[in-house]
Coordinates of C-alpha atoms in Angstrom, one line a residue:
X780 CA 26.4 -68.2 -68.1
X781 CA 28.0 -66.0 -70.7
X782 CA 26.5 -62.8 -71.9
X783 CA 25.6 -64.3 -75.3
X784 CA 23.8 -67.2 -73.6
X785 CA 21.9 -64.8 -71.3
X786 CA 20.8 -62.8 -74.4
X787 CA 19.7 -65.9 -76.2
X788 CA 17.7 -67.1 -73.2
X789 CA 16.1 -63.6 -73.0
X790 CA 15.3 -63.6 -76.7
X791 CA 13.7 -67.1 -76.5
X792 CA 11.6 -66.1 -73.5
X793 CA 10.5 -62.9 -75.2
X794 CA 9.8 -64.7 -78.5
X795 CA 7.7 -67.3 -76.7
X796 CA 5.8 -64.6 -74.8
X797 CA 5.0 -62.6 -78.0
X798 CA 3.8 -65.7 -79.8
X799 CA 1.6 -66.8 -76.9
X800 CA -2.1 -66.3 -77.2
X801 CA -2.0 -64.6 -73.9
X802 CA 0.5 -61.9 -75.0
X803 CA -2.4 -59.6 -76.0
X804 CA -3.5 -59.5 -72.4
X805 CA 0.1 -58.4 -71.4
X806 CA -0.3 -55.7 -74.0
X807 CA -3.7 -54.4 -72.9
X808 CA -3.3 -54.7 -69.1
X809 CA -1.5 -51.3 -68.8
X810 CA -4.2 -49.7 -70.9
X811 CA -6.9 -51.0 -68.7
X812 CA -4.9 -49.9 -65.7
X813 CA -4.5 -46.4 -67.0
X814 CA -8.2 -46.1 -67.9
X815 CA -9.1 -47.6 -64.5
X816 CA -6.9 -45.0 -62.7
X817 CA -7.8 -41.9 -64.6
X818 CA -11.2 -42.4 -66.1
X819 CA -13.2 -45.0 -64.0
X820 CA -11.7 -44.2 -60.6
X821 CA -12.4 -40.4 -60.8
X822 CA -15.9 -41.0 -62.2
X823 CA -16.5 -43.5 -59.3
X824 CA -15.3 -41.0 -56.8
X825 CA -17.6 -38.3 -58.2
X826 CA -20.6 -40.7 -58.1
X827 CA -19.6 -41.7 -54.5
X828 CA -19.5 -38.0 -53.5
X829 CA -23.0 -37.6 -54.9
X830 CA -24.6 -40.5 -52.9
X831 CA -22.7 -40.5 -49.6
X832 CA -23.7 -37.9 -47.0
X833 CA -22.6 -37.4 -43.4
X834 CA -24.8 -40.2 -42.2
X835 CA -24.0 -42.7 -44.9
X836 CA -25.6 -43.5 -48.3
X837 CA -28.3 -41.2 -49.4
X838 CA -30.2 -40.2 -52.5
X839 CA -30.9 -36.7 -51.1
X840 CA -28.8 -34.9 -53.7
X841 CA -30.7 -36.6 -56.6
X842 CA -34.0 -35.8 -54.8
X843 CA -32.9 -32.2 -54.6
X844 CA -31.9 -32.3 -58.3
X845 CA -35.2 -33.7 -59.5
X846 CA -37.4 -32.2 -56.8
X847 CA -39.7 -29.2 -57.4
X848 CA -38.6 -27.2 -54.3
X849 CA -35.9 -25.6 -56.4
X850 CA -36.3 -26.0 -60.1
X851 CA -32.9 -24.5 -61.1
X852 CA -31.3 -27.9 -61.9
X853 CA -34.3 -29.1 -63.9
X854 CA -34.4 -25.8 -65.8
X855 CA -30.7 -26.2 -66.5
X856 CA -31.2 -29.7 -67.8
X857 CA -34.1 -28.6 -70.0
X858 CA -32.2 -25.5 -71.3
X859 CA -29.1 -27.7 -72.2
X860 CA -31.4 -30.2 -74.1
X861 CA -33.3 -27.3 -75.7
X862 CA -30.2 -25.5 -76.9
X863 CA -28.6 -28.8 -78.1
X864 CA -31.7 -29.8 -80.1
X865 CA -32.0 -26.3 -81.7
X866 CA -28.3 -26.3 -82.4
X867 CA -28.6 -29.7 -84.2
X868 CA -31.4 -28.3 -86.4
X869 CA -29.7 -25.0 -87.3
X870 CA -26.3 -26.7 -87.9
X871 CA -28.0 -29.3 -90.1
X872 CA -29.8 -26.7 -92.2
X873 CA -26.6 -24.6 -92.7
X874 CA -24.2 -27.5 -93.1
X875 CA -26.2 -29.6 -95.5
X876 CA -27.3 -26.6 -97.6
X877 CA -23.6 -25.5 -97.9
X878 CA -22.5 -29.0 -98.8
X879 CA -25.2 -29.3 -101.5
X880 CA -24.3 -26.0 -103.1
X881 CA -20.6 -26.6 -103.0
X882 CA -20.8 -30.2 -104.4
X883 CA -23.6 -29.7 -106.9
X884 CA -23.1 -26.2 -108.4
X885 CA -20.2 -24.5 -110.1
X886 CA -20.4 -20.7 -109.6
X887 CA -18.0 -17.7 -109.4
X888 CA -16.2 -17.7 -106.0
X889 CA -16.9 -21.4 -105.2
X890 CA -13.3 -22.4 -104.8
X891 CA -12.5 -19.6 -102.4
X892 CA -15.7 -20.2 -100.4
X893 CA -14.9 -24.0 -100.3
X894 CA -11.6 -23.2 -98.5
X895 CA -13.0 -20.6 -96.1
X896 CA -16.0 -22.7 -95.2
X897 CA -13.8 -24.6 -92.8
X898 CA -12.5 -21.5 -91.1
X899 CA -14.7 -22.0 -88.0
X900 CA -12.7 -25.2 -87.3
X901 CA -9.6 -23.0 -86.7
X902 CA -11.4 -21.0 -84.0
X903 CA -10.8 -22.3 -80.4
X904 CA -14.1 -22.3 -78.5
X905 CA -13.2 -19.5 -76.2
X906 CA -11.6 -17.3 -78.9
X907 CA -14.6 -17.9 -81.2
X908 CA -17.1 -16.8 -78.6
X909 CA -14.8 -13.8 -77.8
X910 CA -14.9 -12.7 -81.4
X911 CA -18.7 -13.0 -81.6
X912 CA -19.0 -10.9 -78.5
X913 CA -16.8 -8.2 -80.1
X914 CA -18.8 -8.4 -83.3
X915 CA -22.4 -8.8 -82.3
X916 CA -22.6 -8.3 -78.5
X917 CA -24.4 -5.4 -76.9
X918 CA -21.3 -3.2 -77.3
X919 CA -20.1 -5.0 -80.4
X920 CA -18.9 -3.4 -83.7
X921 CA -21.9 -4.3 -85.9
X922 CA -24.7 -3.2 -83.5
X923 CA -22.8 0.1 -82.7
X924 CA -22.3 0.7 -86.4
X925 CA -26.0 0.5 -87.0
X926 CA -26.7 2.7 -84.1
X927 CA -24.3 5.4 -85.4
X928 CA -25.5 5.0 -89.0
X929 CA -29.2 5.4 -88.2
X930 CA -28.6 7.8 -85.2
X931 CA -30.4 5.6 -82.8
X932 CA -30.6 6.0 -79.0
X933 CA -29.5 2.5 -78.3
X934 CA -28.2 -0.5 -80.4
X935 CA -31.0 -2.0 -82.6
X936 CA -30.0 -5.6 -81.9
X937 CA -27.3 -7.6 -80.1
X938 CA -26.5 -11.2 -79.4
X939 CA -27.2 -12.3 -75.9
X940 CA -28.7 -15.1 -73.9
X941 CA -29.9 -18.4 -75.4
X942 CA -30.0 -16.9 -78.9
X943 CA -26.4 -15.9 -78.7
X944 CA -25.4 -19.4 -77.6
X945 CA -27.3 -20.9 -80.5
X946 CA -25.8 -18.6 -83.1
X947 CA -22.3 -19.3 -81.9
X948 CA -23.0 -23.1 -81.9
X949 CA -24.3 -22.9 -85.4
X950 CA -21.3 -21.0 -86.7
X951 CA -18.8 -23.2 -85.0
X952 CA -20.5 -26.6 -85.4
X953 CA -22.1 -26.6 -88.9
X954 CA -18.8 -27.9 -90.2
X955 CA -19.5 -31.4 -88.7
X956 CA -22.7 -31.6 -90.9
X957 CA -20.9 -30.0 -93.9
X958 CA -18.0 -32.4 -93.9
X959 CA -20.1 -35.6 -93.6
X960 CA -22.8 -34.4 -95.9
X961 CA -20.3 -33.3 -98.6
X962 CA -18.6 -36.7 -98.4
X963 CA -22.0 -38.4 -98.8
X964 CA -23.1 -36.2 -101.7
X965 CA -19.8 -36.8 -103.5
X966 CA -20.5 -40.5 -103.3
X967 CA -24.1 -40.3 -104.7
X968 CA -24.5 -42.1 -108.0
X969 CA -26.2 -39.7 -110.5
X970 CA -27.7 -42.7 -112.4
X971 CA -30.1 -43.2 -109.4
X972 CA -31.5 -39.6 -109.8
X973 CA -31.6 -40.0 -113.6
X974 CA -33.6 -43.2 -113.2
X975 CA -36.0 -41.5 -110.9
X976 CA -36.4 -38.6 -113.3
X977 CA -37.0 -40.9 -116.3
X978 CA -39.8 -42.6 -114.2
X979 CA -41.5 -39.2 -113.8
X980 CA -40.4 -38.0 -110.4
X981 CA -40.1 -34.3 -109.7
X982 CA -37.1 -32.7 -107.9
X983 CA -38.9 -32.6 -104.5
X984 CA -39.8 -36.3 -104.8
X985 CA -36.2 -37.2 -105.8
X986 CA -34.9 -35.3 -102.8
X987 CA -37.3 -37.0 -100.4
X988 CA -37.1 -40.5 -101.9
X989 CA -33.5 -40.8 -103.3
X990 CA -31.1 -38.1 -101.9
X991 CA -32.2 -37.7 -98.3
X992 CA -32.3 -41.5 -97.5
X993 CA -28.7 -41.8 -98.9
X994 CA -27.6 -38.9 -96.6
X995 CA -29.4 -40.3 -93.5
X996 CA -26.3 -42.1 -92.0
X997 CA -24.2 -39.0 -92.3
X998 CA -27.0 -36.8 -90.9
X999 CA -27.6 -39.0 -87.9
X1000 CA -23.9 -39.4 -87.0
X1001 CA -23.5 -35.6 -87.2
X1002 CA -26.7 -35.0 -85.2
X1003 CA -25.5 -37.1 -82.3
X1004 CA -22.0 -35.5 -82.5
X1005 CA -23.4 -31.9 -82.4
X1006 CA -25.9 -32.8 -79.7
X1007 CA -23.1 -34.2 -77.5
X1008 CA -20.8 -31.2 -78.1
X1009 CA -23.7 -28.7 -77.4
X1010 CA -24.6 -30.5 -74.2
X1011 CA -20.9 -30.1 -73.1
X1012 CA -20.8 -26.5 -74.2
X1013 CA -19.5 -24.2 -71.5
X1014 CA -17.8 -21.2 -73.0
X1015 CA -20.8 -19.8 -75.0
X1016 CA -23.2 -19.9 -72.0
X1017 CA -20.6 -18.4 -69.8
X1018 CA -19.9 -15.4 -72.2
X1019 CA -23.6 -14.8 -73.1
X1020 CA -24.7 -15.1 -69.5
X1021 CA -26.9 -18.2 -69.7
X1022 CA -26.5 -19.6 -66.1
X1023 CA -29.2 -22.2 -66.5
X1024 CA -27.3 -24.9 -68.4
X1025 CA -25.8 -28.1 -66.9
X1026 CA -22.2 -27.1 -67.4
X1027 CA -22.7 -23.7 -65.9
X1028 CA -24.6 -25.2 -62.9
X1029 CA -21.7 -27.5 -62.3
X1030 CA -19.3 -24.6 -62.4
X1031 CA -21.5 -22.5 -60.0
X1032 CA -22.0 -25.4 -57.6
X1033 CA -18.3 -26.0 -57.5
X1034 CA -17.3 -22.3 -57.0
X1035 CA -20.0 -21.9 -54.3
X1036 CA -18.6 -24.8 -52.4
X1037 CA -21.6 -27.2 -53.0
X1038 CA -19.3 -30.1 -53.9
X1039 CA -22.0 -32.9 -53.4
X1040 CA -24.4 -31.1 -55.8
X1041 CA -21.6 -30.5 -58.3
X1042 CA -20.9 -34.2 -58.2
X1043 CA -24.6 -35.0 -58.7
X1044 CA -24.9 -32.7 -61.6
X1045 CA -21.7 -34.1 -63.1
X1046 CA -22.9 -37.7 -62.7
X1047 CA -26.2 -36.9 -64.4
X1048 CA -24.5 -35.1 -67.3
X1049 CA -22.0 -37.9 -67.7
X1050 CA -24.9 -40.4 -68.0
X1051 CA -26.6 -38.3 -70.7
X1052 CA -23.3 -37.8 -72.6
X1053 CA -22.1 -41.5 -72.4
X1054 CA -25.6 -42.7 -73.5
X1055 CA -25.3 -40.6 -76.7
X1056 CA -21.7 -41.8 -77.2
X1057 CA -22.9 -45.4 -77.0
X1058 CA -25.8 -44.7 -79.3
X1059 CA -23.4 -43.1 -81.8
X1060 CA -20.9 -46.0 -81.7
X1061 CA -23.8 -48.5 -82.1
X1062 CA -25.2 -46.6 -85.0
X1063 CA -21.8 -46.2 -86.7
X1064 CA -21.2 -49.9 -86.2
X1065 CA -24.4 -51.1 -87.8
X1066 CA -24.8 -48.6 -90.6
X1067 CA -24.4 -50.2 -94.0
X1068 CA -26.6 -47.9 -95.9
X1069 CA -24.0 -47.4 -98.6
X1070 CA -24.2 -46.7 -102.3
X1071 CA -23.2 -49.9 -103.9
X1072 CA -23.4 -48.9 -107.5
X1073 CA -20.3 -48.3 -109.6
X1074 CA -21.5 -45.2 -111.4
X1075 CA -19.4 -42.1 -111.8
X1076 CA -19.9 -39.3 -109.3
X1077 CA -22.2 -36.4 -110.3
X1078 CA -20.7 -33.4 -112.2
X1079 CA -21.3 -29.9 -110.8
X1080 CA -23.9 -27.9 -112.7
X1081 CA -22.6 -24.6 -114.0
X1082 CA -24.9 -21.6 -113.6
X1083 CA -25.8 -20.3 -117.1
X1084 CA -28.1 -17.3 -116.4
X1085 CA -26.3 -13.9 -115.9
X1086 CA -28.6 -13.0 -113.0
X1087 CA -27.8 -16.3 -111.2
X1088 CA -24.1 -15.7 -111.8
X1089 CA -24.1 -12.2 -110.4
X1090 CA -26.3 -13.3 -107.5
X1091 CA -24.0 -16.2 -106.7
X1092 CA -21.0 -13.8 -106.8
X1093 CA -22.7 -11.4 -104.4
X1094 CA -23.8 -14.2 -102.0
X1095 CA -20.2 -15.7 -102.2
X1096 CA -18.8 -12.3 -101.2
X1097 CA -21.2 -12.0 -98.3
X1098 CA -20.4 -15.6 -97.3
X1099 CA -16.6 -14.9 -97.3
X1100 CA -17.1 -11.7 -95.2
X1101 CA -19.3 -13.6 -92.6
X1102 CA -16.7 -16.4 -92.4
X1103 CA -13.7 -14.2 -92.1
X1104 CA -15.2 -11.4 -89.9
X1105 CA -14.5 -13.3 -86.5
X1106 CA -10.8 -13.7 -87.3
X1107 CA -10.5 -10.2 -88.8
X1108 CA -12.0 -8.5 -85.8
X1109 CA -9.7 -10.4 -83.5
X1110 CA -6.7 -9.2 -85.5
X1111 CA -8.0 -5.7 -85.5
X1112 CA -8.6 -5.5 -81.7
X1113 CA -5.3 -7.3 -81.0
X1114 CA -3.6 -4.0 -82.2
X1115 CA -5.8 -1.8 -80.1
X1116 CA -4.5 0.0 -77.0
X1117 CA -6.0 -1.5 -73.8
X1118 CA -8.6 0.8 -72.2
X1119 CA -8.9 3.1 -75.2
X1120 CA -11.9 1.4 -76.8
X1121 CA -15.0 2.4 -74.9
X1122 CA -18.0 3.7 -76.8
X1123 CA -16.6 4.0 -80.3
X1124 CA -17.6 1.7 -83.2
X1125 CA -14.0 0.5 -83.6
X1126 CA -10.8 1.1 -81.5
X1127 CA -9.3 4.5 -82.1
X1128 CA -5.7 3.9 -80.9
X1129 CA -3.4 1.1 -82.1
X1130 CA -0.1 -0.4 -81.0
X1131 CA 2.3 -3.4 -81.6
X1132 CA 3.1 -3.6 -78.0
X1133 CA 0.8 -6.6 -77.3
X1134 CA 2.7 -8.8 -79.7
X1135 CA 6.1 -7.6 -78.4
X1136 CA 4.9 -8.4 -74.9
X1137 CA 3.9 -11.9 -75.8
X1138 CA 7.5 -12.9 -76.2
X1139 CA 9.4 -10.4 -74.1
X1140 CA 7.3 -9.7 -71.0
X1141 CA 7.7 -12.5 -68.4
X1142 CA 4.2 -12.2 -67.1
X1143 CA 2.6 -12.2 -70.5
X1144 CA 4.8 -15.1 -71.8
X1145 CA 4.3 -17.3 -68.7
X1146 CA 0.8 -18.6 -69.6
X1147 CA 2.0 -19.5 -73.1
X1148 CA 5.0 -21.4 -71.7
X1149 CA 2.8 -23.1 -69.1
X1150 CA 0.4 -24.3 -71.9
X1151 CA 3.2 -25.5 -74.1
X1152 CA 4.9 -27.5 -71.3
X1153 CA 1.6 -29.1 -70.1
X1154 CA 0.4 -29.9 -73.5
X1155 CA 3.7 -31.5 -74.5
X1156 CA 3.7 -33.7 -71.4
X1157 CA 0.1 -34.7 -72.0
X1158 CA 0.7 -35.4 -75.7
X1159 CA 3.7 -37.6 -74.9
X1160 CA 1.4 -39.8 -72.7
X1161 CA -1.3 -39.7 -75.4
X1162 CA 1.2 -41.0 -78.0
X1163 CA 2.4 -43.9 -75.8
X1164 CA -1.1 -45.1 -74.8
X1165 CA -3.1 -44.0 -77.8
X1166 CA -0.8 -45.9 -80.3
X1167 CA -0.7 -49.0 -78.0
X1168 CA -4.5 -48.9 -77.7
X1169 CA -5.1 -48.5 -81.4
X1170 CA -2.7 -51.4 -82.2
X1171 CA -4.5 -53.6 -79.6
X1172 CA -7.9 -52.7 -81.0
X1173 CA -7.1 -53.1 -84.7
X1174 CA -4.6 -55.9 -84.8
X1175 CA -5.5 -58.2 -81.9
X1176 CA -8.4 -60.2 -80.6
X1177 CA -9.3 -60.3 -77.0
X1178 CA -12.2 -60.4 -74.6
X1179 CA -13.4 -57.0 -73.5
X1180 CA -12.5 -55.2 -76.8
X1181 CA -15.8 -53.3 -77.0
X1182 CA -15.4 -52.2 -73.4
X1183 CA -11.8 -50.9 -74.1
X1184 CA -13.1 -49.0 -77.1
X1185 CA -15.9 -47.3 -75.1
X1186 CA -13.7 -46.5 -72.1
X1187 CA -11.1 -44.8 -74.4
X1188 CA -13.9 -42.7 -76.0
X1189 CA -15.7 -41.9 -72.8
X1190 CA -13.5 -38.9 -71.9
X1191 CA -14.1 -37.4 -75.3
X1192 CA -17.9 -37.6 -74.6
X1193 CA -17.6 -36.1 -71.2
X1194 CA -17.8 -32.3 -70.9
X1195 CA -14.5 -30.6 -69.7
X1196 CA -16.2 -29.4 -66.5
X1197 CA -17.2 -33.1 -65.7
X1198 CA -13.6 -34.3 -66.3
X1199 CA -12.3 -31.5 -64.0
X1200 CA -14.9 -32.3 -61.3
X1201 CA -14.0 -36.1 -61.5
X1202 CA -10.3 -35.3 -61.1
X1203 CA -10.9 -33.0 -58.2
X1204 CA -13.0 -35.7 -56.5
X1205 CA -10.3 -38.4 -57.1
X1206 CA -7.1 -36.5 -56.5
X1207 CA -7.8 -34.0 -53.7
X1208 CA -6.6 -36.8 -51.4
X1209 CA -3.6 -39.1 -51.7
X1210 CA -4.3 -42.3 -53.5
X1211 CA -2.5 -45.2 -55.0
X1212 CA -3.2 -43.9 -58.5
X1213 CA -1.5 -40.5 -57.6
X1214 CA 1.4 -42.3 -55.9
X1215 CA 0.2 -41.1 -52.5
X1216 CA 0.3 -37.5 -53.6
X1217 CA -2.3 -34.7 -53.6
X1218 CA -2.4 -33.7 -57.3
X1219 CA -4.9 -30.8 -57.0
X1220 CA -2.9 -27.5 -57.0
X1221 CA 0.2 -29.1 -58.5
X1222 CA 1.6 -28.8 -62.0
X1223 CA 0.6 -32.4 -62.9
X1224 CA -3.2 -32.1 -62.6
X1225 CA -3.6 -30.1 -65.8
X1226 CA -1.4 -32.4 -68.0
X1227 CA -3.4 -35.3 -66.5
X1228 CA -6.7 -33.6 -67.5
X1229 CA -5.4 -32.9 -71.1
X1230 CA -4.1 -36.5 -71.3
X1231 CA -7.6 -37.9 -70.4
X1232 CA -9.5 -35.5 -72.6
X1233 CA -7.3 -35.9 -75.8
X1234 CA -6.4 -39.6 -75.6
X1235 CA -9.2 -40.4 -78.1
X1236 CA -7.7 -38.1 -80.8
X1237 CA -4.4 -40.1 -81.2
X1238 CA -6.3 -43.4 -80.7
X1239 CA -8.8 -42.7 -83.5
X1240 CA -6.3 -41.2 -86.0
X1241 CA -3.8 -44.1 -85.4
X1242 CA -6.7 -46.7 -85.7
X1243 CA -7.7 -45.2 -89.0
X1244 CA -4.2 -45.4 -90.3
X1245 CA -3.8 -49.0 -89.1
X1246 CA -7.1 -50.1 -90.7
X1247 CA -5.7 -48.9 -94.1
X1248 CA -2.5 -51.0 -93.7
X1249 CA -2.4 -54.5 -95.2
X1250 CA -1.8 -57.0 -92.4
X1251 CA 0.1 -59.3 -94.7
X1252 CA 3.1 -56.9 -94.6
X1253 CA 3.5 -57.6 -90.8
X1254 CA 3.1 -61.3 -91.5
X1255 CA 5.8 -61.2 -94.2
X1256 CA 8.2 -59.5 -91.7
X1257 CA 7.5 -62.2 -89.1
X1258 CA 7.9 -65.0 -91.6
X1259 CA 11.4 -63.6 -92.4
X1260 CA 12.3 -63.9 -88.7
X1261 CA 11.5 -60.5 -87.3
X1262 CA 10.1 -60.7 -83.7
X1263 CA 7.0 -58.8 -82.6
X1264 CA 8.8 -55.8 -81.2
X1265 CA 11.1 -55.4 -84.3
X1266 CA 8.0 -55.7 -86.6
X1267 CA 6.1 -53.1 -84.5
X1268 CA 9.0 -50.7 -84.4
X1269 CA 10.2 -51.0 -88.0
X1270 CA 7.0 -51.9 -89.9
X1271 CA 3.9 -50.8 -88.0
X1272 CA 5.0 -47.5 -86.6
X1273 CA 6.5 -46.1 -89.9
X1274 CA 3.5 -47.2 -91.9
X1275 CA 1.0 -45.7 -89.4
X1276 CA 3.2 -42.6 -88.9
X1277 CA 1.0 -40.1 -90.8
X1278 CA -2.0 -41.1 -88.6
X1279 CA 0.0 -40.9 -85.4
X1280 CA 1.4 -37.5 -86.4
X1281 CA -2.0 -36.1 -87.3
X1282 CA -3.5 -37.2 -84.0
X1283 CA -0.4 -35.9 -82.1
X1284 CA -0.6 -32.4 -83.7
X1285 CA -4.4 -32.2 -83.0
X1286 CA -3.9 -33.3 -79.4
X1287 CA -1.1 -30.8 -78.9
X1288 CA -3.0 -27.9 -80.2
X1289 CA -6.2 -28.9 -78.3
X1290 CA -4.1 -29.0 -75.1
X1291 CA -2.8 -25.5 -75.8
X1292 CA -6.3 -24.2 -76.2
X1293 CA -8.1 -26.2 -73.5
X1294 CA -10.2 -23.9 -71.4
X1295 CA -13.2 -25.7 -69.9
X1296 CA -11.3 -28.3 -67.8
X1297 CA -8.5 -25.7 -67.0
X1298 CA -10.7 -23.1 -65.5
X1299 CA -11.7 -25.4 -62.6
X1300 CA -8.3 -26.9 -61.7
X1301 CA -5.6 -24.4 -62.6
X1302 CA -3.5 -22.7 -59.9
X1303 CA -2.0 -19.2 -60.1
X1304 CA 1.5 -20.7 -60.8
X1305 CA 0.2 -23.0 -63.6
X1306 CA -2.3 -20.6 -65.3
X1307 CA -2.7 -21.8 -68.9
X1308 CA -3.1 -19.6 -72.0
X1309 CA -6.9 -20.0 -72.3
X1310 CA -7.5 -18.9 -68.7
X1311 CA -5.1 -15.9 -69.3
X1312 CA -7.3 -14.9 -72.3
X1313 CA -10.4 -15.1 -70.1
X1314 CA -8.9 -13.1 -67.3
X1315 CA -7.6 -10.4 -69.7
X1316 CA -11.0 -10.2 -71.2
X1317 CA -12.7 -9.6 -67.8
X1318 CA -9.9 -7.0 -66.9
X1319 CA -10.9 -5.1 -70.1
X1320 CA -7.4 -5.7 -71.6
X1321 CA -9.0 -6.6 -75.0
X1322 CA -5.8 -6.0 -77.0
X1323 CA -3.7 -8.5 -75.0
X1324 CA -6.6 -11.1 -74.9
X1325 CA -7.0 -10.9 -78.7
X1326 CA -3.2 -11.1 -79.3
X1327 CA -3.3 -14.4 -77.4
X1328 CA -6.2 -15.5 -79.5
X1329 CA -4.5 -14.6 -82.8
X1330 CA -1.5 -16.6 -81.6
X1331 CA -3.7 -19.6 -80.9
X1332 CA -5.4 -19.3 -84.3
X1333 CA -2.1 -19.2 -86.2
X1334 CA -1.0 -22.3 -84.3
X1335 CA -4.2 -24.1 -85.2
X1336 CA -4.1 -23.1 -88.8
X1337 CA -0.5 -24.4 -89.1
X1338 CA -1.5 -27.7 -87.4
X1339 CA -4.5 -28.2 -89.6
X1340 CA -2.5 -27.4 -92.7
X1341 CA 0.3 -29.9 -91.8
X1342 CA -2.3 -32.5 -90.8
X1343 CA -4.1 -32.2 -94.1
X1344 CA -0.9 -32.5 -96.0
X1345 CA 0.5 -35.5 -94.2
X1346 CA -2.9 -37.4 -94.3
X1347 CA -3.8 -36.3 -97.8
X1348 CA -7.0 -34.5 -96.6
X1349 CA -8.2 -37.4 -94.4
X1350 CA -7.4 -35.9 -91.0
X1351 CA -10.9 -34.7 -90.5
X1352 CA -12.3 -38.3 -90.7
X1353 CA -10.2 -39.4 -87.8
X1354 CA -12.8 -38.7 -85.2

């Protein structure tokens, strides 16, 4: 058989396969295999560890968890739920109020404020909490400034405990409510409010009967999202010393060697998180509470009174300071000399050495290089499987579609501590999924954790881009003789490129800043950037820790800017 004949036979075989109704199962089989190996199997191993004792199957760990002999675990569960519920309420109040003011009123300083209002999104969780500790902690700049100003014996206030966690959650998570509520308010038809006014309704009644019901879908989706993220919060409880939360209990059980209890706590937290994920997906799938009218969107009301204008300018100024302070304080302290800032309000000695060390000192540079390497490896895997999964979900029909969707999103719902505990349970011993290797302690375990955690980012952004594409373009390419692979390569990927790139950049930057999963599974030779920040902080090398933090923020701002440009401002709607 000649080479041309062999190629023709291969082409025919491939063409027949891609046209077959079973081709979709060839496409999705590797996806299910990857999810089985790195999501289901680790979760199953954790569950197994929680119910298997020395003498076989037992529910002793769950009895200990829910028993009244030691109430630490129940207290942790209650505290996590309590913090999450309060966080939802405070984030809703701040986010919706901001969205209403920004979308309904024109006032001096509005444009600047509308840009800076998204600043908290640029703060990685660890760096955000760090800046709050420097600003409002017991030895923070603001409490000390009040102490010096009023000549007090001790600081008049400071952020600590549960209150500190809630304040940090509110500052970093109100943007979820702001983004969804702002989009919903933009879409409100003013004729509905005008009709209600002409029928004699007052402002309060219009709010309760017209505006609030239209915002309900956005508010419920944001509430579920903030609740899930608050339940998974680890950094804020760690820095403010709240040990009685689920994520902290998992960390403490793990570090104390109580592996079976860590597995039990992880399983219970997983069940809570996955339940909320399923609830959110169900609600998003059924919501059709949309404004169907074709009226024009509402115009912003300009403030006419001089007093209102001056007051709005003053409040905008305060708002800008509050939003920028966390970043400004990090920049300030990043120039401070390590060990020189003790009891003063602000550091007294400054240097550029921390920034020089970032790129010239081998020990300082190593964590940055580790994070870049591991994040690139994880993101390459995310692109491969995220794009394939998105294409399968949006463009094909097959049995088990809903299951695949949930399985891909599950790691996003799971707290980082739980993902780490699952991987420890699964890959501390050789298995077929780790190619008979022990992965714990090696370079590969961190990229694997980042891959699992951030797969949903590329999946969702690519899915959003594919949904906006007209399917008839692919059909036209095929009708002109292009096979499936050629169409996918030359038509689908270029048209979905903006969505793929936006998800890729987000996954990359999230991998570089990932702390929660890293802290449980890193080794000294693979220490990532986030763990280095944490260690520098506890070694009182505040200058170096903040220089690392500023580097992360610059990276995130660049990524957000590029993502917004290439997706025309729709990157935020990917998740």
